[in-house]
Amino acid sequence: MKHKKIFYCIISIFALTIGLFISNRVFNNEINVGRTYKGLPVISSYSINMYDMSTPEKVVGVVDYVFVAKIDSIKETDYRDPIEVEVTADGSKTETITNPYTIYNVTVIDNIKGELPVSEQITITQNGGITEDKKMYILPDGAELLQVGEYYIILAYAVSEQGELEINSSETYVLLSDNSTGASMSSSIFENSISTNAIVKKYQKAYKNQEVPEQKKDNFTSKYDISLKNKE
């Protein structure tokens, strides 16, 4: 259960970061941000990662699934972990603050670690997203929202009793394509070239040489795992 406890720790610190930020914003009536997304400020949240994520081998060893996926759409934003935050200096008024989680529909193109159904659509959850009041985005430091239509290597944890797949930092996704130039190859051509993609090969090699932390004793299983379907 240590694996899940780490996530609860990250969630708690994530919530605390938001709470402190909101309190400061209300008391000082200002927002100091370094970047924006879709015209809205992006606030960076900070968490303590209990594992070393400095190399692909170490990241692959920590997570439960590594796979190539196309981001089909944003399904919804879920708001979790509510906390009460004082919004007046005397504490006479409070506000409920939640953590945004962005849920995507994605198609699995190829598995690197773990066995997910290829060419089928599943959902993954990203820690962060637009706030409930739609006034700003909150994301882990250095992370960005995944872009619809793009291909990524996803390095995901199975984190809940329901087997939800989650990414929680900039180390848990790697962009493979970039359609922003308007000159990208077609999806079929790109998918046919996945096996020769240098980044994919890098992570396939990282899986063969993965470094599993000593304190991580067990892998958790996604609800999409093929092994579960075979038991039905």
mmCIF file with all atom_site columns, C-alpha atoms in Angstrom:
data_model
loop_
_atom_site.group_PDB
_atom_site.id
_atom_site.type_symbol
_atom_site.label_atom_id
_atom_site.label_alt_id
_atom_site.label_comp_id
_atom_site.label_asym_id
_atom_site.label_entity_id
_atom_site.label_seq_id
_atom_site.pdbx_PDB_ins_code
_atom_site.Cartn_x
_atom_site.Cartn_y
_atom_site.Cartn_z
_atom_site.occupancy
_atom_site.B_iso_or_equiv
_atom_site.pdbx_formal_charge
_atom_site.auth_seq_id
_atom_site.auth_comp_id
_atom_site.auth_asym_id
_atom_site.auth_atom_id
_atom_site.pdbx_PDB_model_num
ATOM 1   C CA . MET A 1 1   ? 0.000   0.000   0.000   1.00 0.00 ? 1   MET A CA 1
ATOM 2   C CA . LYS A 1 2   ? 3.032   2.290   0.106   1.00 0.00 ? 2   LYS A CA 1
ATOM 3   C CA . HIS A 1 3   ? 2.450   3.093   -3.567  1.00 0.00 ? 3   HIS A CA 1
ATOM 4   C CA . LYS A 1 4   ? -1.001  4.523   -2.845  1.00 0.00 ? 4   LYS A CA 1
ATOM 5   C CA . LYS A 1 5   ? 0.183   6.348   0.274   1.00 0.00 ? 5   LYS A CA 1
ATOM 6   C CA . ILE A 1 6   ? 2.613   8.285   -1.891  1.00 0.00 ? 6   ILE A CA 1
ATOM 7   C CA . PHE A 1 7   ? -0.285  9.434   -4.054  1.00 0.00 ? 7   PHE A CA 1
ATOM 8   C CA . TYR A 1 8   ? -2.269  10.533  -1.027  1.00 0.00 ? 8   TYR A CA 1
ATOM 9   C CA . CYS A 1 9   ? 0.780   12.525  0.095   1.00 0.00 ? 9   CYS A CA 1
ATOM 10  C CA . ILE A 1 10  ? 1.043   14.172  -3.326  1.00 0.00 ? 10  ILE A CA 1
ATOM 11  C CA . ILE A 1 11  ? -2.693  14.966  -3.317  1.00 0.00 ? 11  ILE A CA 1
ATOM 12  C CA . SER A 1 12  ? -2.477  16.532  0.151   1.00 0.00 ? 12  SER A CA 1
ATOM 13  C CA . ILE A 1 13  ? 0.451   18.750  -0.813  1.00 0.00 ? 13  ILE A CA 1
ATOM 14  C CA . PHE A 1 14  ? -1.294  19.623  -4.091  1.00 0.00 ? 14  PHE A CA 1
ATOM 15  C CA . ALA A 1 15  ? -4.385  20.694  -2.162  1.00 0.00 ? 15  ALA A CA 1
ATOM 16  C CA . LEU A 1 16  ? -2.293  22.661  0.330   1.00 0.00 ? 16  LEU A CA 1
ATOM 17  C CA . THR A 1 17  ? -0.553  24.501  -2.511  1.00 0.00 ? 17  THR A CA 1
ATOM 18  C CA . ILE A 1 18  ? -3.888  25.518  -4.000  1.00 0.00 ? 18  ILE A CA 1
ATOM 19  C CA . GLY A 1 19  ? -5.236  26.575  -0.630  1.00 0.00 ? 19  GLY A CA 1
ATOM 20  C CA . LEU A 1 20  ? -2.226  28.731  0.174   1.00 0.00 ? 20  LEU A CA 1
ATOM 21  C CA . PHE A 1 21  ? -2.328  30.271  -3.294  1.00 0.00 ? 21  PHE A CA 1
ATOM 22  C CA . ILE A 1 22  ? -6.034  31.114  -3.113  1.00 0.00 ? 22  ILE A CA 1
ATOM 23  C CA . SER A 1 23  ? -5.674  32.605  0.353   1.00 0.00 ? 23  SER A CA 1
ATOM 24  C CA . ASN A 1 24  ? -2.768  34.753  -0.805  1.00 0.00 ? 24  ASN A CA 1
ATOM 25  C CA . ARG A 1 25  ? -4.682  35.787  -3.930  1.00 0.00 ? 25  ARG A CA 1
ATOM 26  C CA . VAL A 1 26  ? -7.727  36.859  -1.930  1.00 0.00 ? 26  VAL A CA 1
ATOM 27  C CA . PHE A 1 27  ? -5.812  38.690  0.784   1.00 0.00 ? 27  PHE A CA 1
ATOM 28  C CA . ASN A 1 28  ? -3.574  40.542  -1.662  1.00 0.00 ? 28  ASN A CA 1
ATOM 29  C CA . ASN A 1 29  ? -6.049  40.825  -4.541  1.00 0.00 ? 29  ASN A CA 1
ATOM 30  C CA . GLU A 1 30  ? -3.446  39.850  -7.099  1.00 0.00 ? 30  GLU A CA 1
ATOM 31  C CA . ILE A 1 31  ? -2.233  36.942  -9.166  1.00 0.00 ? 31  ILE A CA 1
ATOM 32  C CA . ASN A 1 32  ? 1.437   36.629  -10.055 1.00 0.00 ? 32  ASN A CA 1
ATOM 33  C CA . VAL A 1 33  ? 1.905   34.085  -12.828 1.00 0.00 ? 33  VAL A CA 1
ATOM 34  C CA . GLY A 1 34  ? 4.644   33.357  -15.309 1.00 0.00 ? 34  GLY A CA 1
ATOM 35  C CA . ARG A 1 35  ? 2.603   31.734  -18.060 1.00 0.00 ? 35  ARG A CA 1
ATOM 36  C CA . THR A 1 36  ? -0.865  31.530  -19.516 1.00 0.00 ? 36  THR A CA 1
ATOM 37  C CA . TYR A 1 37  ? -2.908  28.909  -21.370 1.00 0.00 ? 37  TYR A CA 1
ATOM 38  C CA . LYS A 1 38  ? -5.846  29.781  -23.616 1.00 0.00 ? 38  LYS A CA 1
ATOM 39  C CA . GLY A 1 39  ? -5.738  33.290  -22.232 1.00 0.00 ? 39  GLY A CA 1
ATOM 40  C CA . LEU A 1 40  ? -5.953  32.221  -18.581 1.00 0.00 ? 40  LEU A CA 1
ATOM 41  C CA . PRO A 1 41  ? -3.205  32.226  -15.932 1.00 0.00 ? 41  PRO A CA 1
ATOM 42  C CA . VAL A 1 42  ? -1.479  28.938  -15.129 1.00 0.00 ? 42  VAL A CA 1
ATOM 43  C CA . ILE A 1 43  ? -0.645  28.328  -11.492 1.00 0.00 ? 43  ILE A CA 1
ATOM 44  C CA . SER A 1 44  ? 2.060   25.785  -10.713 1.00 0.00 ? 44  SER A CA 1
ATOM 45  C CA . SER A 1 45  ? 1.460   23.351  -7.858  1.00 0.00 ? 45  SER A CA 1
ATOM 46  C CA . TYR A 1 46  ? 4.328   21.672  -6.079  1.00 0.00 ? 46  TYR A CA 1
ATOM 47  C CA . SER A 1 47  ? 4.541   18.196  -4.601  1.00 0.00 ? 47  SER A CA 1
ATOM 48  C CA . ILE A 1 48  ? 7.147   15.924  -3.098  1.00 0.00 ? 48  ILE A CA 1
ATOM 49  C CA . ASN A 1 49  ? 7.857   12.886  -5.256  1.00 0.00 ? 49  ASN A CA 1
ATOM 50  C CA . MET A 1 50  ? 9.020   9.994   -3.142  1.00 0.00 ? 50  MET A CA 1
ATOM 51  C CA . TYR A 1 51  ? 10.817  8.351   -6.071  1.00 0.00 ? 51  TYR A CA 1
ATOM 52  C CA . ASP A 1 52  ? 13.809  9.338   -8.192  1.00 0.00 ? 52  ASP A CA 1
ATOM 53  C CA . MET A 1 53  ? 12.403  10.250  -11.651 1.00 0.00 ? 53  MET A CA 1
ATOM 54  C CA . SER A 1 54  ? 15.656  11.518  -13.176 1.00 0.00 ? 54  SER A CA 1
ATOM 55  C CA . THR A 1 55  ? 16.037  8.943   -15.985 1.00 0.00 ? 55  THR A CA 1
ATOM 56  C CA . PRO A 1 56  ? 13.655  7.013   -18.275 1.00 0.00 ? 56  PRO A CA 1
ATOM 57  C CA . GLU A 1 57  ? 14.763  3.746   -16.623 1.00 0.00 ? 57  GLU A CA 1
ATOM 58  C CA . LYS A 1 58  ? 13.786  5.060   -13.202 1.00 0.00 ? 58  LYS A CA 1
ATOM 59  C CA . VAL A 1 59  ? 10.442  6.479   -14.329 1.00 0.00 ? 59  VAL A CA 1
ATOM 60  C CA . VAL A 1 60  ? 9.528   3.257   -16.156 1.00 0.00 ? 60  VAL A CA 1
ATOM 61  C CA . GLY A 1 61  ? 10.451  1.295   -13.030 1.00 0.00 ? 61  GLY A CA 1
ATOM 62  C CA . VAL A 1 62  ? 8.141   3.389   -10.860 1.00 0.00 ? 62  VAL A CA 1
ATOM 63  C CA . VAL A 1 63  ? 4.980   3.405   -12.999 1.00 0.00 ? 63  VAL A CA 1
ATOM 64  C CA . ASP A 1 64  ? 2.632   0.513   -13.737 1.00 0.00 ? 64  ASP A CA 1
ATOM 65  C CA . TYR A 1 65  ? 2.030   1.063   -17.473 1.00 0.00 ? 65  TYR A CA 1
ATOM 66  C CA . VAL A 1 66  ? 3.962   2.586   -20.357 1.00 0.00 ? 66  VAL A CA 1
ATOM 67  C CA . PHE A 1 67  ? 2.252   2.862   -23.720 1.00 0.00 ? 67  PHE A CA 1
ATOM 68  C CA . VAL A 1 68  ? 1.949   4.926   -26.887 1.00 0.00 ? 68  VAL A CA 1
ATOM 69  C CA . ALA A 1 69  ? -1.402  6.684   -27.183 1.00 0.00 ? 69  ALA A CA 1
ATOM 70  C CA . LYS A 1 70  ? -3.250  9.204   -29.288 1.00 0.00 ? 70  LYS A CA 1
ATOM 71  C CA . ILE A 1 71  ? -5.191  11.825  -27.344 1.00 0.00 ? 71  ILE A CA 1
ATOM 72  C CA . ASP A 1 72  ? -8.692  11.728  -28.841 1.00 0.00 ? 72  ASP A CA 1
ATOM 73  C CA . SER A 1 73  ? -10.557 14.233  -26.677 1.00 0.00 ? 73  SER A CA 1
ATOM 74  C CA . ILE A 1 74  ? -10.989 15.729  -23.238 1.00 0.00 ? 74  ILE A CA 1
ATOM 75  C CA . LYS A 1 75  ? -13.861 13.831  -21.658 1.00 0.00 ? 75  LYS A CA 1
ATOM 76  C CA . GLU A 1 76  ? -14.329 16.033  -18.601 1.00 0.00 ? 76  GLU A CA 1
ATOM 77  C CA . THR A 1 77  ? -12.644 17.773  -15.697 1.00 0.00 ? 77  THR A CA 1
ATOM 78  C CA . ASP A 1 78  ? -13.262 16.176  -12.322 1.00 0.00 ? 78  ASP A CA 1
ATOM 79  C CA . TYR A 1 79  ? -12.973 18.191  -9.096  1.00 0.00 ? 79  TYR A CA 1
ATOM 80  C CA . ARG A 1 80  ? -11.701 16.302  -6.061  1.00 0.00 ? 80  ARG A CA 1
ATOM 81  C CA . ASP A 1 81  ? -10.124 16.660  -2.630  1.00 0.00 ? 81  ASP A CA 1
ATOM 82  C CA . PRO A 1 82  ? -12.208 19.634  -1.376  1.00 0.00 ? 82  PRO A CA 1
ATOM 83  C CA . ILE A 1 83  ? -10.663 21.748  1.358   1.00 0.00 ? 83  ILE A CA 1
ATOM 84  C CA . GLU A 1 84  ? -11.964 24.793  3.210   1.00 0.00 ? 84  GLU A CA 1
ATOM 85  C CA . VAL A 1 85  ? -9.820  27.905  2.816   1.00 0.00 ? 85  VAL A CA 1
ATOM 86  C CA . GLU A 1 86  ? -10.155 31.164  4.741   1.00 0.00 ? 86  GLU A CA 1
ATOM 87  C CA . VAL A 1 87  ? -10.754 34.022  2.325   1.00 0.00 ? 87  VAL A CA 1
ATOM 88  C CA . THR A 1 88  ? -10.857 36.843  4.853   1.00 0.00 ? 88  THR A CA 1
ATOM 89  C CA . ALA A 1 89  ? -8.041  37.921  7.125   1.00 0.00 ? 89  ALA A CA 1
ATOM 90  C CA . ASP A 1 90  ? -10.163 37.385  10.254  1.00 0.00 ? 90  ASP A CA 1
ATOM 91  C CA . GLY A 1 91  ? -11.270 33.931  9.166   1.00 0.00 ? 91  GLY A CA 1
ATOM 92  C CA . SER A 1 92  ? -14.950 34.861  9.135   1.00 0.00 ? 92  SER A CA 1
ATOM 93  C CA . LYS A 1 93  ? -15.489 33.593  5.586   1.00 0.00 ? 93  LYS A CA 1
ATOM 94  C CA . THR A 1 94  ? -14.303 30.392  3.953   1.00 0.00 ? 94  THR A CA 1
ATOM 95  C CA . GLU A 1 95  ? -14.366 28.986  0.440   1.00 0.00 ? 95  GLU A CA 1
ATOM 96  C CA . THR A 1 96  ? -14.285 25.379  -0.734  1.00 0.00 ? 96  THR A CA 1
ATOM 97  C CA . ILE A 1 97  ? -11.343 24.739  -3.041  1.00 0.00 ? 97  ILE A CA 1
ATOM 98  C CA . THR A 1 98  ? -10.975 21.601  -5.153  1.00 0.00 ? 98  THR A CA 1
ATOM 99  C CA . ASN A 1 99  ? -8.208  20.004  -7.199  1.00 0.00 ? 99  ASN A CA 1
ATOM 100 C CA . PRO A 1 100 ? -8.902  19.734  -10.943 1.00 0.00 ? 100 PRO A CA 1
ATOM 101 C CA . TYR A 1 101 ? -8.221  16.427  -12.708 1.00 0.00 ? 101 TYR A CA 1
ATOM 102 C CA . THR A 1 102 ? -8.454  16.347  -16.506 1.00 0.00 ? 102 THR A CA 1
ATOM 103 C CA . ILE A 1 103 ? -9.825  13.108  -17.937 1.00 0.00 ? 103 ILE A CA 1
ATOM 104 C CA . TYR A 1 104 ? -8.995  12.200  -21.539 1.00 0.00 ? 104 TYR A CA 1
ATOM 105 C CA . ASN A 1 105 ? -10.299 9.692   -24.043 1.00 0.00 ? 105 ASN A CA 1
ATOM 106 C CA . VAL A 1 106 ? -7.218  8.113   -25.631 1.00 0.00 ? 106 VAL A CA 1
ATOM 107 C CA . THR A 1 107 ? -6.529  5.293   -28.079 1.00 0.00 ? 107 THR A CA 1
ATOM 108 C CA . VAL A 1 108 ? -3.771  2.847   -27.197 1.00 0.00 ? 108 VAL A CA 1
ATOM 109 C CA . ILE A 1 109 ? -1.393  2.443   -30.160 1.00 0.00 ? 109 ILE A CA 1
ATOM 110 C CA . ASP A 1 110 ? 1.297   0.194   -28.666 1.00 0.00 ? 110 ASP A CA 1
ATOM 111 C CA . ASN A 1 111 ? 2.291   -1.234  -25.283 1.00 0.00 ? 111 ASN A CA 1
ATOM 112 C CA . ILE A 1 112 ? 5.777   -0.889  -23.829 1.00 0.00 ? 112 ILE A CA 1
ATOM 113 C CA . LYS A 1 113 ? 5.094   -1.961  -20.233 1.00 0.00 ? 113 LYS A CA 1
ATOM 114 C CA . GLY A 1 114 ? 1.869   -3.700  -19.278 1.00 0.00 ? 114 GLY A CA 1
ATOM 115 C CA . GLU A 1 115 ? -0.888  -5.030  -21.517 1.00 0.00 ? 115 GLU A CA 1
ATOM 116 C CA . LEU A 1 116 ? -3.646  -2.621  -22.482 1.00 0.00 ? 116 LEU A CA 1
ATOM 117 C CA . PRO A 1 117 ? -6.037  -3.229  -25.401 1.00 0.00 ? 117 PRO A CA 1
ATOM 118 C CA . VAL A 1 118 ? -4.413  -1.911  -28.584 1.00 0.00 ? 118 VAL A CA 1
ATOM 119 C CA . SER A 1 119 ? -6.559  0.144   -30.979 1.00 0.00 ? 119 SER A CA 1
ATOM 120 C CA . GLU A 1 120 ? -9.210  0.578   -28.288 1.00 0.00 ? 120 GLU A CA 1
ATOM 121 C CA . GLN A 1 121 ? -10.228 3.749   -26.511 1.00 0.00 ? 121 GLN A CA 1
ATOM 122 C CA . ILE A 1 122 ? -9.646  4.058   -22.773 1.00 0.00 ? 122 ILE A CA 1
ATOM 123 C CA . THR A 1 123 ? -9.508  6.981   -20.349 1.00 0.00 ? 123 THR A CA 1
ATOM 124 C CA . ILE A 1 124 ? -6.532  8.420   -18.487 1.00 0.00 ? 124 ILE A CA 1
ATOM 125 C CA . THR A 1 125 ? -6.534  11.096  -15.810 1.00 0.00 ? 125 THR A CA 1
ATOM 126 C CA . GLN A 1 126 ? -4.050  13.946  -15.539 1.00 0.00 ? 126 GLN A CA 1
ATOM 127 C CA . ASN A 1 127 ? -3.444  15.686  -12.243 1.00 0.00 ? 127 ASN A CA 1
ATOM 128 C CA . GLY A 1 128 ? -4.346  19.323  -12.969 1.00 0.00 ? 128 GLY A CA 1
ATOM 129 C CA . GLY A 1 129 ? -6.618  21.339  -15.223 1.00 0.00 ? 129 GLY A CA 1
ATOM 130 C CA . ILE A 1 130 ? -8.990  24.283  -15.262 1.00 0.00 ? 130 ILE A CA 1
ATOM 131 C CA . THR A 1 131 ? -10.453 25.376  -11.918 1.00 0.00 ? 131 THR A CA 1
ATOM 132 C CA . GLU A 1 132 ? -14.160 25.117  -11.133 1.00 0.00 ? 132 GLU A CA 1
ATOM 133 C CA . ASP A 1 133 ? -14.655 28.866  -11.556 1.00 0.00 ? 133 ASP A CA 1
ATOM 134 C CA . LYS A 1 134 ? -12.975 28.652  -15.005 1.00 0.00 ? 134 LYS A CA 1
ATOM 135 C CA . LYS A 1 135 ? -10.648 31.535  -14.114 1.00 0.00 ? 135 LYS A CA 1
ATOM 136 C CA . MET A 1 136 ? -7.284  29.759  -14.156 1.00 0.00 ? 136 MET A CA 1
ATOM 137 C CA . TYR A 1 137 ? -5.436  26.493  -14.715 1.00 0.00 ? 137 TYR A CA 1
ATOM 138 C CA . ILE A 1 138 ? -3.595  24.631  -11.972 1.00 0.00 ? 138 ILE A CA 1
ATOM 139 C CA . LEU A 1 139 ? -0.898  22.174  -13.065 1.00 0.00 ? 139 LEU A CA 1
ATOM 140 C CA . PRO A 1 140 ? 2.086   20.458  -11.453 1.00 0.00 ? 140 PRO A CA 1
ATOM 141 C CA . ASP A 1 141 ? 5.238   22.515  -11.888 1.00 0.00 ? 141 ASP A CA 1
ATOM 142 C CA . GLY A 1 142 ? 6.621   22.093  -15.405 1.00 0.00 ? 142 GLY A CA 1
ATOM 143 C CA . ALA A 1 143 ? 3.611   20.121  -16.669 1.00 0.00 ? 143 ALA A CA 1
ATOM 144 C CA . GLU A 1 144 ? 1.195   21.004  -19.464 1.00 0.00 ? 144 GLU A CA 1
ATOM 145 C CA . LEU A 1 145 ? -2.189  19.659  -20.437 1.00 0.00 ? 145 LEU A CA 1
ATOM 146 C CA . LEU A 1 146 ? -2.048  16.924  -23.060 1.00 0.00 ? 146 LEU A CA 1
ATOM 147 C CA . GLN A 1 147 ? -2.996  18.153  -26.527 1.00 0.00 ? 147 GLN A CA 1
ATOM 148 C CA . VAL A 1 148 ? -5.902  16.595  -28.386 1.00 0.00 ? 148 VAL A CA 1
ATOM 149 C CA . GLY A 1 149 ? -4.794  14.965  -31.650 1.00 0.00 ? 149 GLY A CA 1
ATOM 150 C CA . GLU A 1 150 ? -1.215  14.420  -30.501 1.00 0.00 ? 150 GLU A CA 1
ATOM 151 C CA . TYR A 1 151 ? 0.658   11.180  -29.836 1.00 0.00 ? 151 TYR A CA 1
ATOM 152 C CA . TYR A 1 152 ? 2.429   10.597  -26.526 1.00 0.00 ? 152 TYR A CA 1
ATOM 153 C CA . ILE A 1 153 ? 4.257   7.990   -24.570 1.00 0.00 ? 153 ILE A CA 1
ATOM 154 C CA . ILE A 1 154 ? 2.162   7.737   -21.422 1.00 0.00 ? 154 ILE A CA 1
ATOM 155 C CA . LEU A 1 155 ? 3.812   6.530   -18.199 1.00 0.00 ? 155 LEU A CA 1
ATOM 156 C CA . ALA A 1 156 ? 0.859   5.887   -15.925 1.00 0.00 ? 156 ALA A CA 1
ATOM 157 C CA . TYR A 1 157 ? 0.035   4.604   -12.471 1.00 0.00 ? 157 TYR A CA 1
ATOM 158 C CA . ALA A 1 158 ? -2.973  2.457   -11.651 1.00 0.00 ? 158 ALA A CA 1
ATOM 159 C CA . VAL A 1 159 ? -3.946  4.418   -8.565  1.00 0.00 ? 159 VAL A CA 1
ATOM 160 C CA . SER A 1 160 ? -7.468  3.646   -7.395  1.00 0.00 ? 160 SER A CA 1
ATOM 161 C CA . GLU A 1 161 ? -9.584  0.698   -6.383  1.00 0.00 ? 161 GLU A CA 1
ATOM 162 C CA . GLN A 1 162 ? -11.307 1.100   -9.757  1.00 0.00 ? 162 GLN A CA 1
ATOM 163 C CA . GLY A 1 163 ? -8.015  0.775   -11.632 1.00 0.00 ? 163 GLY A CA 1
ATOM 164 C CA . GLU A 1 164 ? -7.917  4.337   -12.934 1.00 0.00 ? 164 GLU A CA 1
ATOM 165 C CA . LEU A 1 165 ? -4.801  5.278   -14.936 1.00 0.00 ? 165 LEU A CA 1
ATOM 166 C CA . GLU A 1 166 ? -3.212  8.534   -13.832 1.00 0.00 ? 166 GLU A CA 1
ATOM 167 C CA . ILE A 1 167 ? -0.278  10.745  -14.790 1.00 0.00 ? 167 ILE A CA 1
ATOM 168 C CA . ASN A 1 168 ? 0.822   13.291  -12.229 1.00 0.00 ? 168 ASN A CA 1
ATOM 169 C CA . SER A 1 169 ? 3.934   15.128  -13.423 1.00 0.00 ? 169 SER A CA 1
ATOM 170 C CA . SER A 1 170 ? 5.893   16.225  -16.487 1.00 0.00 ? 170 SER A CA 1
ATOM 171 C CA . GLU A 1 171 ? 7.956   13.018  -16.229 1.00 0.00 ? 171 GLU A CA 1
ATOM 172 C CA . THR A 1 172 ? 4.899   10.841  -16.890 1.00 0.00 ? 172 THR A CA 1
ATOM 173 C CA . TYR A 1 173 ? 4.248   11.805  -20.512 1.00 0.00 ? 173 TYR A CA 1
ATOM 174 C CA . VAL A 1 174 ? 6.453   12.365  -23.567 1.00 0.00 ? 174 VAL A CA 1
ATOM 175 C CA . LEU A 1 175 ? 5.216   14.118  -26.714 1.00 0.00 ? 175 LEU A CA 1
ATOM 176 C CA . LEU A 1 176 ? 5.884   12.143  -29.900 1.00 0.00 ? 176 LEU A CA 1
ATOM 177 C CA . SER A 1 177 ? 4.122   14.280  -32.503 1.00 0.00 ? 177 SER A CA 1
ATOM 178 C CA . ASP A 1 178 ? 3.532   17.977  -32.971 1.00 0.00 ? 178 ASP A CA 1
ATOM 179 C CA . ASN A 1 179 ? 0.565   19.009  -35.085 1.00 0.00 ? 179 ASN A CA 1
ATOM 180 C CA . SER A 1 180 ? 0.927   22.680  -34.139 1.00 0.00 ? 180 SER A CA 1
ATOM 181 C CA . THR A 1 181 ? 2.946   23.396  -37.269 1.00 0.00 ? 181 THR A CA 1
ATOM 182 C CA . GLY A 1 182 ? 0.083   22.282  -39.499 1.00 0.00 ? 182 GLY A CA 1
ATOM 183 C CA . ALA A 1 183 ? 2.521   20.146  -41.493 1.00 0.00 ? 183 ALA A CA 1
ATOM 184 C CA . SER A 1 184 ? 2.213   16.843  -39.636 1.00 0.00 ? 184 SER A CA 1
ATOM 185 C CA . MET A 1 185 ? 1.987   13.491  -41.412 1.00 0.00 ? 185 MET A CA 1
ATOM 186 C CA . SER A 1 186 ? -1.334  11.645  -41.416 1.00 0.00 ? 186 SER A CA 1
ATOM 187 C CA . SER A 1 187 ? -2.303  9.514   -38.409 1.00 0.00 ? 187 SER A CA 1
ATOM 188 C CA . SER A 1 188 ? -1.967  6.252   -40.347 1.00 0.00 ? 188 SER A CA 1
ATOM 189 C CA . ILE A 1 189 ? 1.529   7.103   -41.568 1.00 0.00 ? 189 ILE A CA 1
ATOM 190 C CA . PHE A 1 190 ? 2.602   8.200   -38.102 1.00 0.00 ? 190 PHE A CA 1
ATOM 191 C CA . GLU A 1 191 ? 1.215   5.081   -36.438 1.00 0.00 ? 191 GLU A CA 1
ATOM 192 C CA . ASN A 1 192 ? 2.941   2.852   -38.987 1.00 0.00 ? 192 ASN A CA 1
ATOM 193 C CA . SER A 1 193 ? 6.249   4.514   -38.122 1.00 0.00 ? 193 SER A CA 1
ATOM 194 C CA . ILE A 1 194 ? 5.886   4.043   -34.353 1.00 0.00 ? 194 ILE A CA 1
ATOM 195 C CA . SER A 1 195 ? 8.130   0.958   -34.305 1.00 0.00 ? 195 SER A CA 1
ATOM 196 C CA . THR A 1 196 ? 11.028  2.959   -35.745 1.00 0.00 ? 196 THR A CA 1
ATOM 197 C CA . ASN A 1 197 ? 10.472  6.102   -33.687 1.00 0.00 ? 197 ASN A CA 1
ATOM 198 C CA . ALA A 1 198 ? 13.650  6.977   -31.772 1.00 0.00 ? 198 ALA A CA 1
ATOM 199 C CA . ILE A 1 199 ? 11.800  8.066   -28.624 1.00 0.00 ? 199 ILE A CA 1
ATOM 200 C CA . VAL A 1 200 ? 9.714   4.889   -28.578 1.00 0.00 ? 200 VAL A CA 1
ATOM 201 C CA . LYS A 1 201 ? 12.885  2.808   -28.968 1.00 0.00 ? 201 LYS A CA 1
ATOM 202 C CA . LYS A 1 202 ? 14.438  4.760   -26.098 1.00 0.00 ? 202 LYS A CA 1
ATOM 203 C CA . TYR A 1 203 ? 11.583  3.813   -23.772 1.00 0.00 ? 203 TYR A CA 1
ATOM 204 C CA . GLN A 1 204 ? 11.487  0.216   -24.981 1.00 0.00 ? 204 GLN A CA 1
ATOM 205 C CA . LYS A 1 205 ? 15.147  0.006   -23.997 1.00 0.00 ? 205 LYS A CA 1
ATOM 206 C CA . ALA A 1 206 ? 14.376  1.763   -20.709 1.00 0.00 ? 206 ALA A CA 1
ATOM 207 C CA . TYR A 1 207 ? 11.779  -0.911  -19.937 1.00 0.00 ? 207 TYR A CA 1
ATOM 208 C CA . LYS A 1 208 ? 14.343  -3.674  -20.517 1.00 0.00 ? 208 LYS A CA 1
ATOM 209 C CA . ASN A 1 209 ? 16.655  -1.859  -18.089 1.00 0.00 ? 209 ASN A CA 1
ATOM 210 C CA . GLN A 1 210 ? 14.031  -0.455  -15.726 1.00 0.00 ? 210 GLN A CA 1
ATOM 211 C CA . GLU A 1 211 ? 15.087  0.397   -12.200 1.00 0.00 ? 211 GLU A CA 1
ATOM 212 C CA . VAL A 1 212 ? 12.333  -0.546  -9.778  1.00 0.00 ? 212 VAL A CA 1
ATOM 213 C CA . PRO A 1 213 ? 12.686  1.239   -6.408  1.00 0.00 ? 213 PRO A CA 1
ATOM 214 C CA . GLU A 1 214 ? 13.236  -1.048  -3.448  1.00 0.00 ? 214 GLU A CA 1
ATOM 215 C CA . GLN A 1 215 ? 10.236  0.428   -1.618  1.00 0.00 ? 215 GLN A CA 1
ATOM 216 C CA . LYS A 1 216 ? 7.911   -0.325  -4.555  1.00 0.00 ? 216 LYS A CA 1
ATOM 217 C CA . LYS A 1 217 ? 6.964   -3.924  -3.919  1.00 0.00 ? 217 LYS A CA 1
ATOM 218 C CA . ASP A 1 218 ? 3.865   -4.324  -6.094  1.00 0.00 ? 218 ASP A CA 1
ATOM 219 C CA . ASN A 1 219 ? 2.407   -3.165  -9.375  1.00 0.00 ? 219 ASN A CA 1
ATOM 220 C CA . PHE A 1 220 ? -1.270  -2.245  -9.460  1.00 0.00 ? 220 PHE A CA 1
ATOM 221 C CA . THR A 1 221 ? -3.577  -3.367  -12.229 1.00 0.00 ? 221 THR A CA 1
ATOM 222 C CA . SER A 1 222 ? -5.632  -1.121  -14.484 1.00 0.00 ? 222 SER A CA 1
ATOM 223 C CA . LYS A 1 223 ? -9.277  -1.932  -15.085 1.00 0.00 ? 223 LYS A CA 1
ATOM 224 C CA . TYR A 1 224 ? -8.362  -2.000  -18.794 1.00 0.00 ? 224 TYR A CA 1
ATOM 225 C CA . ASP A 1 225 ? -5.635  -4.627  -18.410 1.00 0.00 ? 225 ASP A CA 1
ATOM 226 C CA . ILE A 1 226 ? -6.043  -7.485  -20.878 1.00 0.00 ? 226 ILE A CA 1
ATOM 227 C CA . SER A 1 227 ? -5.406  -10.023 -18.126 1.00 0.00 ? 227 SER A CA 1
ATOM 228 C CA . LEU A 1 228 ? -8.643  -9.004  -16.430 1.00 0.00 ? 228 LEU A CA 1
ATOM 229 C CA . LYS A 1 229 ? -10.622 -9.452  -19.634 1.00 0.00 ? 229 LYS A CA 1
ATOM 230 C CA . ASN A 1 230 ? -9.188  -12.939 -20.045 1.00 0.00 ? 230 ASN A CA 1
ATOM 231 C CA . LYS A 1 231 ? -10.607 -13.871 -16.637 1.00 0.00 ? 231 LYS A CA 1
ATOM 232 C CA . GLU A 1 232 ? -14.150 -12.844 -17.566 1.00 0.00 ? 232 GLU A CA 1
#
